[in-house]
Coordinates of C-alpha atoms (C1' of nucleotides) in Angstrom, one line a residue:
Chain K
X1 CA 66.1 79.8 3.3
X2 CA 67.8 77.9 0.3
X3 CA 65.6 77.6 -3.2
X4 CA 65.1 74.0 -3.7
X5 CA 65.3 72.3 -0.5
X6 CA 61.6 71.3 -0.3
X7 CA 58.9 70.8 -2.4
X8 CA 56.0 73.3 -2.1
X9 CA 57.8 75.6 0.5
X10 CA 56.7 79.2 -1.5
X11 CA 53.9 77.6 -3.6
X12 CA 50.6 76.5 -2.3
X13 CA 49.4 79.2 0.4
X14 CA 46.5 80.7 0.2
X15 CA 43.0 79.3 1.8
X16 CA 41.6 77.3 -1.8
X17 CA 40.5 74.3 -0.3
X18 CA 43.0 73.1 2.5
X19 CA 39.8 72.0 4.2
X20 CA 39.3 69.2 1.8
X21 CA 42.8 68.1 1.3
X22 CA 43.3 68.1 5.1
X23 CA 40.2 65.5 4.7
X24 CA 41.2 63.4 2.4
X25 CA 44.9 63.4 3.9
X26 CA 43.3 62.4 7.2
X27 CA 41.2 59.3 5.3
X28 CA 44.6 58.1 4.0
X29 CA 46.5 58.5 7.2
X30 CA 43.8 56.8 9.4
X31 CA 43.4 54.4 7.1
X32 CA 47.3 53.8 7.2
X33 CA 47.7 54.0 10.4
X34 CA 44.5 53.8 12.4
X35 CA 43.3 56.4 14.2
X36 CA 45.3 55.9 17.4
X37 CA 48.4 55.8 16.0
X38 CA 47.5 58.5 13.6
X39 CA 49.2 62.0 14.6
X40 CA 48.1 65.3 13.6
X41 CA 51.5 66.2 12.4
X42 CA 51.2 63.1 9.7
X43 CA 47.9 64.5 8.7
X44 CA 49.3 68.1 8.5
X45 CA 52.2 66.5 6.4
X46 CA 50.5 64.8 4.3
X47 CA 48.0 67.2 3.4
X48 CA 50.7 69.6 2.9
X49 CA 49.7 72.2 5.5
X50 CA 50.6 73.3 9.0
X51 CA 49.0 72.0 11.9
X52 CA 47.5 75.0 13.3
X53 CA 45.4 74.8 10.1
X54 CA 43.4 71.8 10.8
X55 CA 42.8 73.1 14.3
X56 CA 41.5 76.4 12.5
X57 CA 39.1 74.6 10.7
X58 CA 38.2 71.4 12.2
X59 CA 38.8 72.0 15.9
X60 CA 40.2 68.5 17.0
X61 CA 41.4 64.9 16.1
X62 CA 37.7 63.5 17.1
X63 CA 36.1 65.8 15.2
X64 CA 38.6 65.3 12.4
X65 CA 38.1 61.8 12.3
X66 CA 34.1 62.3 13.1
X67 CA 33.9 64.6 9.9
X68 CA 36.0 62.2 7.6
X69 CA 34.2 59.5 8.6
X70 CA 30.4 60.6 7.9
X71 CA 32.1 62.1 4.9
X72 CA 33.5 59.5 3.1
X73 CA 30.6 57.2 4.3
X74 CA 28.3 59.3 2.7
X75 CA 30.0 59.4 -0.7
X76 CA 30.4 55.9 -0.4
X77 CA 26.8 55.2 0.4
X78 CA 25.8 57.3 -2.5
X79 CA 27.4 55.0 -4.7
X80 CA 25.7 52.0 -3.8
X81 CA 22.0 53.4 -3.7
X82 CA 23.0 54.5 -7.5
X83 CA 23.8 51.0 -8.2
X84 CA 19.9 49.7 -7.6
X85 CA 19.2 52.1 -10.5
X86 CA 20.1 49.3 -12.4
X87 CA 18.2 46.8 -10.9
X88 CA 16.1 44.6 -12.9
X89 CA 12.4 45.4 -12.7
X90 CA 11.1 42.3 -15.0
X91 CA 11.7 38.5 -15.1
X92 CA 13.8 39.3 -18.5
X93 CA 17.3 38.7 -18.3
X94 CA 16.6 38.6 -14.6
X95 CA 19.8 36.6 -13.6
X96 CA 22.2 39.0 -15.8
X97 CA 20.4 41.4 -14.1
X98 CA 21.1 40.8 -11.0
X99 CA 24.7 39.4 -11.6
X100 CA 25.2 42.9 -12.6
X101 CA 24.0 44.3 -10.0
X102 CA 25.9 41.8 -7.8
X103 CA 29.0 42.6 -9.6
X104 CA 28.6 46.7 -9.3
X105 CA 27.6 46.4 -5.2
X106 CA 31.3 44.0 -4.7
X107 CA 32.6 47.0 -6.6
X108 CA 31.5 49.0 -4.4
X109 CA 32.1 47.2 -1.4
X110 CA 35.8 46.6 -2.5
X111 CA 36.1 50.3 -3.3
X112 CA 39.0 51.5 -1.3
X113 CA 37.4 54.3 0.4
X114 CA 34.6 52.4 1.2
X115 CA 36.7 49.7 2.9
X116 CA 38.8 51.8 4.7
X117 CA 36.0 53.6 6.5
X118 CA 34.3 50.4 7.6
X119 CA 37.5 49.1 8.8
X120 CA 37.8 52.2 10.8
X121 CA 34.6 51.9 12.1
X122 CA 34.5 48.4 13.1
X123 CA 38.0 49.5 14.3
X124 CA 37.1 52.4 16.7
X125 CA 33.3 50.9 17.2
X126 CA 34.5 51.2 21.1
X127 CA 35.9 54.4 20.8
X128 CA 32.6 56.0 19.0
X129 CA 30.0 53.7 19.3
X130 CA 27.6 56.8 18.6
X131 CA 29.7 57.2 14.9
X132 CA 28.7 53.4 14.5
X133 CA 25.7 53.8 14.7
X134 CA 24.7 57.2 12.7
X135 CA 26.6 55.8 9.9
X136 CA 24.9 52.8 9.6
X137 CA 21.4 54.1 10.1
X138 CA 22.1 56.7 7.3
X139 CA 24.0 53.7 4.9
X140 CA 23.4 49.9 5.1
X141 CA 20.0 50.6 7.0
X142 CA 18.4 52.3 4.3
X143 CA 19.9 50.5 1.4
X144 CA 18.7 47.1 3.2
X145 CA 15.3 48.8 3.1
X146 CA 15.6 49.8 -1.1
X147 CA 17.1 46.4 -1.8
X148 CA 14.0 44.5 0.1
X149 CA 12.0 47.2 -1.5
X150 CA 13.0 46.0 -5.3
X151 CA 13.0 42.2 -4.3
X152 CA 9.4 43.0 -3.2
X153 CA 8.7 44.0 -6.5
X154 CA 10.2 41.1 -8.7
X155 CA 8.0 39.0 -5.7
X156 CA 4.7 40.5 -6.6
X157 CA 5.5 40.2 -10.1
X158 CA 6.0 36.8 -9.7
X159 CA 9.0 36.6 -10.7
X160 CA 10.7 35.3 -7.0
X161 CA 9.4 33.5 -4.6
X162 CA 9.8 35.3 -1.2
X163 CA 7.9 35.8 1.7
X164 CA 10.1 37.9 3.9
X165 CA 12.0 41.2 1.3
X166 CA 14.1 42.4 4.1
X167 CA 15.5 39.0 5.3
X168 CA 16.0 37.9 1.6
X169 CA 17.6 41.5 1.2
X170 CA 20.1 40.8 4.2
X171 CA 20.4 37.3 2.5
X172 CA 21.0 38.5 -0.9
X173 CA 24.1 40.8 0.6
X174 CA 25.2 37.9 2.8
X175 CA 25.5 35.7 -0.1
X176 CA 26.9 38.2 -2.6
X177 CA 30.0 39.6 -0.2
X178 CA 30.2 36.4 1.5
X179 CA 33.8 36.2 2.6
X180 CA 35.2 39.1 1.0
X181 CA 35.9 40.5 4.3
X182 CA 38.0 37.3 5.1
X183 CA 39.2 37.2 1.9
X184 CA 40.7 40.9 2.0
X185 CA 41.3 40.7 5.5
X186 CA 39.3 43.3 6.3
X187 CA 40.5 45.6 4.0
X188 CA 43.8 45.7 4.5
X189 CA 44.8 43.6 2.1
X190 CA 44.2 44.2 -1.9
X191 CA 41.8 41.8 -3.3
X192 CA 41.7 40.2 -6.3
X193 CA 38.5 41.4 -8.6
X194 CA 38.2 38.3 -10.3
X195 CA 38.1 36.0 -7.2
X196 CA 35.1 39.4 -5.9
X197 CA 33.4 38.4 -9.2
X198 CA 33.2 34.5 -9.2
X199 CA 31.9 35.1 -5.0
X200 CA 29.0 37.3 -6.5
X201 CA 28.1 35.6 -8.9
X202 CA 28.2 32.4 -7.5
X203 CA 26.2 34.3 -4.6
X204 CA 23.1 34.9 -7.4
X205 CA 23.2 31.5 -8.5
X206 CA 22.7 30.2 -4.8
X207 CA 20.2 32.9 -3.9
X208 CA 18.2 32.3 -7.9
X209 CA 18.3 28.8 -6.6
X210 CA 16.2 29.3 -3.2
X211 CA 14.5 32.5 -4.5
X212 CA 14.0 31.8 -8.6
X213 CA 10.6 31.1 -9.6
X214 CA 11.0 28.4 -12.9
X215 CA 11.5 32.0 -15.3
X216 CA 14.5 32.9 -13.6
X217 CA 17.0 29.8 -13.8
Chain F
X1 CA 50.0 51.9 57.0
X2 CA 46.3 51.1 58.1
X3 CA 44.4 48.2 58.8
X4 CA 41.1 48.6 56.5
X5 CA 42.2 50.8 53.5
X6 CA 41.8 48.5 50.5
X7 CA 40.2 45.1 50.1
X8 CA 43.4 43.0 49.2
X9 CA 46.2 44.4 50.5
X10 CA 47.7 41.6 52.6
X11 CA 46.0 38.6 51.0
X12 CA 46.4 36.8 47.9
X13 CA 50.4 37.5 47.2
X14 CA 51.7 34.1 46.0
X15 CA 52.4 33.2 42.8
X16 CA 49.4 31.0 42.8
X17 CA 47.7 31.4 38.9
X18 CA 48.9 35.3 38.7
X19 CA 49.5 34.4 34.5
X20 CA 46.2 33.2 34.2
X21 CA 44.5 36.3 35.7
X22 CA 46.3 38.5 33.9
X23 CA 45.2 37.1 30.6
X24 CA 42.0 37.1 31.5
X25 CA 42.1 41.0 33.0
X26 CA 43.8 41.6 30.1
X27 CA 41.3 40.5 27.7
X28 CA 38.5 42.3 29.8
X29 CA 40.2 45.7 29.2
X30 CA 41.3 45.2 25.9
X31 CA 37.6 44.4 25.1
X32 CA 36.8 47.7 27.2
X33 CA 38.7 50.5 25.6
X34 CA 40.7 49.1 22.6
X35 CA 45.0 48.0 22.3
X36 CA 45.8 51.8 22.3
X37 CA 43.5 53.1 24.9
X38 CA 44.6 49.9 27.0
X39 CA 47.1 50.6 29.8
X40 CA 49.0 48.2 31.6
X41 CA 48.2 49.7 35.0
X42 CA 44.7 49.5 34.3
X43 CA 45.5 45.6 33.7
X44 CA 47.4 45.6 36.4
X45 CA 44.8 46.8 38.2
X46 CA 41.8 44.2 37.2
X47 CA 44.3 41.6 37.8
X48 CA 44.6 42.7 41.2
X49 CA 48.8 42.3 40.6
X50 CA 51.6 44.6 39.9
X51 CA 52.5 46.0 37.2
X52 CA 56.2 44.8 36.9
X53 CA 54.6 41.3 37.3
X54 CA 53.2 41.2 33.9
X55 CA 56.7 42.1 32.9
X56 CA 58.2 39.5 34.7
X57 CA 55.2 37.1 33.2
X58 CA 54.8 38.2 29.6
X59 CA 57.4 40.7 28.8
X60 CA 55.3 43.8 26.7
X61 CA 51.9 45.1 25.9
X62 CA 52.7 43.7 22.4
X63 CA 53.3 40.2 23.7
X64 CA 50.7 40.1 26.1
X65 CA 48.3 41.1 23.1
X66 CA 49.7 38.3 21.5
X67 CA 48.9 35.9 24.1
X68 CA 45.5 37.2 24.7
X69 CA 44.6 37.0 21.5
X70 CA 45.7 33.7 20.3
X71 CA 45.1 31.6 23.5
X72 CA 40.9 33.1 23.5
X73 CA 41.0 32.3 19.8
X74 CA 42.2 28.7 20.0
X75 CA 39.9 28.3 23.1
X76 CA 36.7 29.7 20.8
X77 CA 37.9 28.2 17.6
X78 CA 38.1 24.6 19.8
X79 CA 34.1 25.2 20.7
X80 CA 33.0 25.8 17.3
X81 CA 35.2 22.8 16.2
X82 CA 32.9 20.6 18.9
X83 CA 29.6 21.9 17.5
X84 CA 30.6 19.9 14.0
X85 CA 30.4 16.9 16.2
X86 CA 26.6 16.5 16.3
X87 CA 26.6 17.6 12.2
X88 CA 23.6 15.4 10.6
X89 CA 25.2 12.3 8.7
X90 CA 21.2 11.5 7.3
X91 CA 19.0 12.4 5.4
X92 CA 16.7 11.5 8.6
X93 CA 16.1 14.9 10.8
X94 CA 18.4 17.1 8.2
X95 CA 16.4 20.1 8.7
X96 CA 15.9 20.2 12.5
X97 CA 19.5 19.1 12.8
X98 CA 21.1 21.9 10.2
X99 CA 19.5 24.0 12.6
X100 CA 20.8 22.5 15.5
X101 CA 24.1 22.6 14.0
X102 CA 23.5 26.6 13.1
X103 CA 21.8 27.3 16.5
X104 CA 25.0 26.2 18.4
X105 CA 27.4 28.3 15.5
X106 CA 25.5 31.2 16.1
X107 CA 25.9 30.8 20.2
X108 CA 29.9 30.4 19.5
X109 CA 29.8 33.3 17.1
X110 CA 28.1 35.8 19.6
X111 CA 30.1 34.4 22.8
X112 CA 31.0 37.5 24.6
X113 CA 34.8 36.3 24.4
X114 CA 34.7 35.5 20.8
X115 CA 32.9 38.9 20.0
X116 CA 35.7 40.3 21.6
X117 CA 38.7 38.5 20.0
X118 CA 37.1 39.4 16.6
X119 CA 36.6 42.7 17.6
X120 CA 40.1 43.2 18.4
X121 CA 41.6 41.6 15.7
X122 CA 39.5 43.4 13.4
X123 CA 40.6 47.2 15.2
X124 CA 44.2 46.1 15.0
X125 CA 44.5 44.4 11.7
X126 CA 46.5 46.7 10.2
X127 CA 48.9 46.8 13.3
X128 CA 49.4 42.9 13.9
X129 CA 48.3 41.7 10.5
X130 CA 50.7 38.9 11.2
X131 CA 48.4 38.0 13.9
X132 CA 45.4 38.4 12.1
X133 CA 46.4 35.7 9.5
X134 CA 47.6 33.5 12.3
X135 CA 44.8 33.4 13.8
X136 CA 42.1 32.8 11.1
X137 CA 44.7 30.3 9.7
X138 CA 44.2 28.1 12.7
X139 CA 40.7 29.2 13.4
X140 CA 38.1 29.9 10.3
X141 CA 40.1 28.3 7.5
X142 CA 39.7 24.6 9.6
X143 CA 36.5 25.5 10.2
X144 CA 35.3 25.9 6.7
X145 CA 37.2 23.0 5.6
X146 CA 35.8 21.0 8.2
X147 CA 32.2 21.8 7.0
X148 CA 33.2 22.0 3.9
X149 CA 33.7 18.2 4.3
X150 CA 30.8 17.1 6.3
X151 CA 28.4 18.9 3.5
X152 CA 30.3 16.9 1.2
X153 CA 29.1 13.4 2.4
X154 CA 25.6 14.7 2.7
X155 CA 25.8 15.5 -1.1
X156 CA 27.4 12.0 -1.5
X157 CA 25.0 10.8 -0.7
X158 CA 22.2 12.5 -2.3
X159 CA 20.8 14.4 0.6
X160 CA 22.6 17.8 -0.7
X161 CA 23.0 18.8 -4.2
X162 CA 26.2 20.6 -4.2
X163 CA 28.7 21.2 -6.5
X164 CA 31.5 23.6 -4.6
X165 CA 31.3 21.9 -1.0
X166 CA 33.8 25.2 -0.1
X167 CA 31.5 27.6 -1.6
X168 CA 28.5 26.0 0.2
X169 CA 29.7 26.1 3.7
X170 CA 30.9 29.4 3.0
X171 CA 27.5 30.9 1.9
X172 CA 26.2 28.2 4.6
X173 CA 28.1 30.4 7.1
X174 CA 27.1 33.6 5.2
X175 CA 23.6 32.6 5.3
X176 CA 23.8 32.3 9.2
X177 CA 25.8 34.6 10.7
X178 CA 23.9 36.9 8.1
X179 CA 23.8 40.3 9.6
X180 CA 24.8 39.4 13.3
X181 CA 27.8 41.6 12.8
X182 CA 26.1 44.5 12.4
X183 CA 23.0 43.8 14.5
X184 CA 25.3 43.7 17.3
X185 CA 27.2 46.5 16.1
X186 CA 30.5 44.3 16.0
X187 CA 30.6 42.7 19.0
X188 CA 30.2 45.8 21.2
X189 CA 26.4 46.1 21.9
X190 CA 24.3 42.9 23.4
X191 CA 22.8 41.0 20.8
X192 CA 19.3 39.2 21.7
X193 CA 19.4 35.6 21.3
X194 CA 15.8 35.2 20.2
X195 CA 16.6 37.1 16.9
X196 CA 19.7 35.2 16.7
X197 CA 17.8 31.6 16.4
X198 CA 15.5 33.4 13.9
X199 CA 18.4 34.4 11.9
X200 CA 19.8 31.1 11.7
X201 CA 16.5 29.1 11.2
X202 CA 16.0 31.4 8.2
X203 CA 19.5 30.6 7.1
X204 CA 18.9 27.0 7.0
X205 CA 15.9 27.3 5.2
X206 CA 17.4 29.4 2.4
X207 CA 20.1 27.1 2.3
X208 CA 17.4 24.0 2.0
X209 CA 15.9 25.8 -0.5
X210 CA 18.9 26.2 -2.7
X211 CA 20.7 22.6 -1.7
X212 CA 18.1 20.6 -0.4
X213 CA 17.0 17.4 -2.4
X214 CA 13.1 16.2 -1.9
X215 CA 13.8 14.1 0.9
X216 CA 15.4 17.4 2.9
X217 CA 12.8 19.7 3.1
Chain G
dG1 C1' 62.0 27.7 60.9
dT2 C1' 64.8 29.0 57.0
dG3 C1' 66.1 30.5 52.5
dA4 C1' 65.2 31.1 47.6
dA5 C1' 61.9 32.6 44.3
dA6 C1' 58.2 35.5 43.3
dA7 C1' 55.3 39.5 44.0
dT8 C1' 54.7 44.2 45.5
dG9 C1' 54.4 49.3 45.3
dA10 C1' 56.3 53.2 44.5
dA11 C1' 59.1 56.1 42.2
dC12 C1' 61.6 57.3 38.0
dT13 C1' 62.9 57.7 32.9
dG14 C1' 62.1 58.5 28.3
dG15 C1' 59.3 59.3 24.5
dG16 C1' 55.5 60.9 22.0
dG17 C1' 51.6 63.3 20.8
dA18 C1' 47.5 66.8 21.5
dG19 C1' 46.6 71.2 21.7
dT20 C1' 48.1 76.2 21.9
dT21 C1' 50.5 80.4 21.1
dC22 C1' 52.7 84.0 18.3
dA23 C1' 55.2 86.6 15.2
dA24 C1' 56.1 86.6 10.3
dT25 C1' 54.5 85.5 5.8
dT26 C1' 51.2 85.1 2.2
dA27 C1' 46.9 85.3 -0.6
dC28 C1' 42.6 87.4 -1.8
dC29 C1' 39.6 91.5 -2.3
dT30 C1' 38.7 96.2 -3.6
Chain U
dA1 C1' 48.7 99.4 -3.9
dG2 C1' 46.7 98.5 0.6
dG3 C1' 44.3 96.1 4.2
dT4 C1' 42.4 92.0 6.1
dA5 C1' 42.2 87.4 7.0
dA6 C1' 44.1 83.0 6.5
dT7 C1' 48.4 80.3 6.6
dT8 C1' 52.6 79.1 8.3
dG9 C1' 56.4 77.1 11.1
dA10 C1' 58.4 76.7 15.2
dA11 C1' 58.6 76.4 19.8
dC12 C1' 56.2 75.3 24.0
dT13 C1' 53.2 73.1 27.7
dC14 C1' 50.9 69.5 29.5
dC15 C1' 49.6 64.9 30.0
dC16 C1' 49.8 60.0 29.5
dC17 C1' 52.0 55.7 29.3
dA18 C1' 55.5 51.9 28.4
dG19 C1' 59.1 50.0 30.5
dT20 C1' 62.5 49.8 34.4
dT21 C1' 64.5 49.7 38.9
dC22 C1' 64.8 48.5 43.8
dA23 C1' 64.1 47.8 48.4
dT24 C1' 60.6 45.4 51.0
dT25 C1' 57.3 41.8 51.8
dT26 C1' 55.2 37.4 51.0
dT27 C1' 54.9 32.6 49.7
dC28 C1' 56.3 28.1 49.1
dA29 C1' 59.4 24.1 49.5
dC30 C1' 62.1 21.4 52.5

DNA sequence: GTGAAAATGAACTGGGGAGTTCAATTACCT
DNA sequence: AGGTAATTGAACTCCCCAGTTCATTTTCAC
């Protein structure tokens, strides 16, 4: 009725993309909240649209939270295959090399997006076991598989010494994230990059010190 | 009314242990469907009690979360403290005894209970993150210091070579629980204990690899 | 046995959220 | 400008659950 009592009241109507800013509203409120906790009238208010409107286009809380979550998985997992662009292919500046790449995955591993996913995943791993599992098999499965893939490269090369890519893979990622989970409690807590940087790199330097051929150190 | 309707209608009223068997129902249901999806009848029901009993017991789902969760965890935490016991002091038997040592972890670490605290505290970190920091305060932290400690005499004398005793039994830990976690999709599908021991035979060895001094491997 | 303490079941309250409906409003297309 | 489809807000229904109450029954101590 009155003219500046909200916000946005005569603004913002039409279609454009409500469907992607209910998404992203949903991320941040399940993220917030969790997903049980989470209402659909937060979601609506915080994407700045009515509630009928999410039903209209994504049918129902599940399949909200289904959608955000192989989603924003997705994007994340992008991100980290682009990283092993980067990834040294000769014994040259192997360890830079592979401190950067070290540095880039805890970037990406820290990102918040990425964090608050796999919180809610681990969270609601009960709840959608099935979710679990098709966003792992599509993410950390195949990235496993390209990092072992590379490692087997520098191997043949030479360059490391390792018998077994996909456990030295699995090994390389232990060692690299180590307790960052811990250390940010699981996400929900902000995490200090330099504290991410000395873990990964110290992570290299253990794994260059069981993997490294003499070139490497 | 009638004689034969349910199995325990007349028998077991006393006070008897009634706390204790709630706890334990209580942590069998949370592990089931999750805090939210958790209902107090549905605890009241595995404990084979009333509901107003866990009121008169514990006082709220909140508190009897609580409870739950930090009497499993000191009970868990208390095992893995044991397995430090038999830690190698010699150089003599290092190997077969690191692996002892990460053998036992790994058992602690994949106890159905303990899967299921972690689980839980995980899913509700961002509702009880008070709880959260409690908990790994009393439980992990010691831990690591603990190891932390023990790897220090073995670099003391000379059997180790290791600079950050902290960082080691961190990536020591890293190394074995590598990708348990994930392998057992968090705690909520049945992990096989043959991959387990391989896992943590392979995490001793990279950790020889990288530590060890001659005499080790 | 007897009486106090504890346990029981069943019913009740209050709150909150999912999902739906609908008439009115608004934006986009031609 | 006109028509169609999407959006909106608000109210509404239905269901579930935490927490409470109370009269009744059971257990244990003495």
């Amino acid at each position: 009725m009155s003219v500046g009592d909200t916000e946005k009241s005569t603004s913002d109507r039409g279609r454009l993309d409500k469907r992607r800013a209910i998404v992203e509203a949903a991320l941040r409120v399940f993220a917030r909240v969790g997903y049980a906790q989470a209402s659909l009238d937060m979601i609506a208010a915080e994407a700045g649209v009515a509630k009928p409107t999410i039903y209209n286009h994504l049918g129902s809380k599940e399949n909200l939270f289904r959608h955000v979550m192989t989603e924003t998985a997705a994007r994340a997992n992008g991100k980290t295959m682009e990283v092993l662009e980067s990834f040294p292919g000769e014994a040259d500046g192997l360890r830079p090399g592979l401190e950067d790449v070290a540095g880039k995955l805890v970037a990406c591993y820290t990102d918040e997006q990425s964090q608050a996913v796999r919180r809610l995943l681990y969270a609601e791993a009960v709840r959608f076991p099935d979710l679990f599992d098709q966003v792992r098999a599509s993410g950390p499965d195949q990235f496993i598989e390209a990092l072992a893939g590379r490692l087997a490269r520098l191997a043949n090369a030479g360059h490391l010494r390792i018998e077994d890519p996909v456990r030295a893979a699995n090994q390389f990622i232990a060692l690299v994230y180590e307790e960052l989970p811990t250390l940010s409690t699981f996400g929900s807590r902000p995490l200090d990059s330099r504290d991410a940087e000395k873990v990964a790199v110290a992570g290299v330097d253990t794994f260059l010190r069981a993997f490294g051929s003499s070139s490497g150190s």
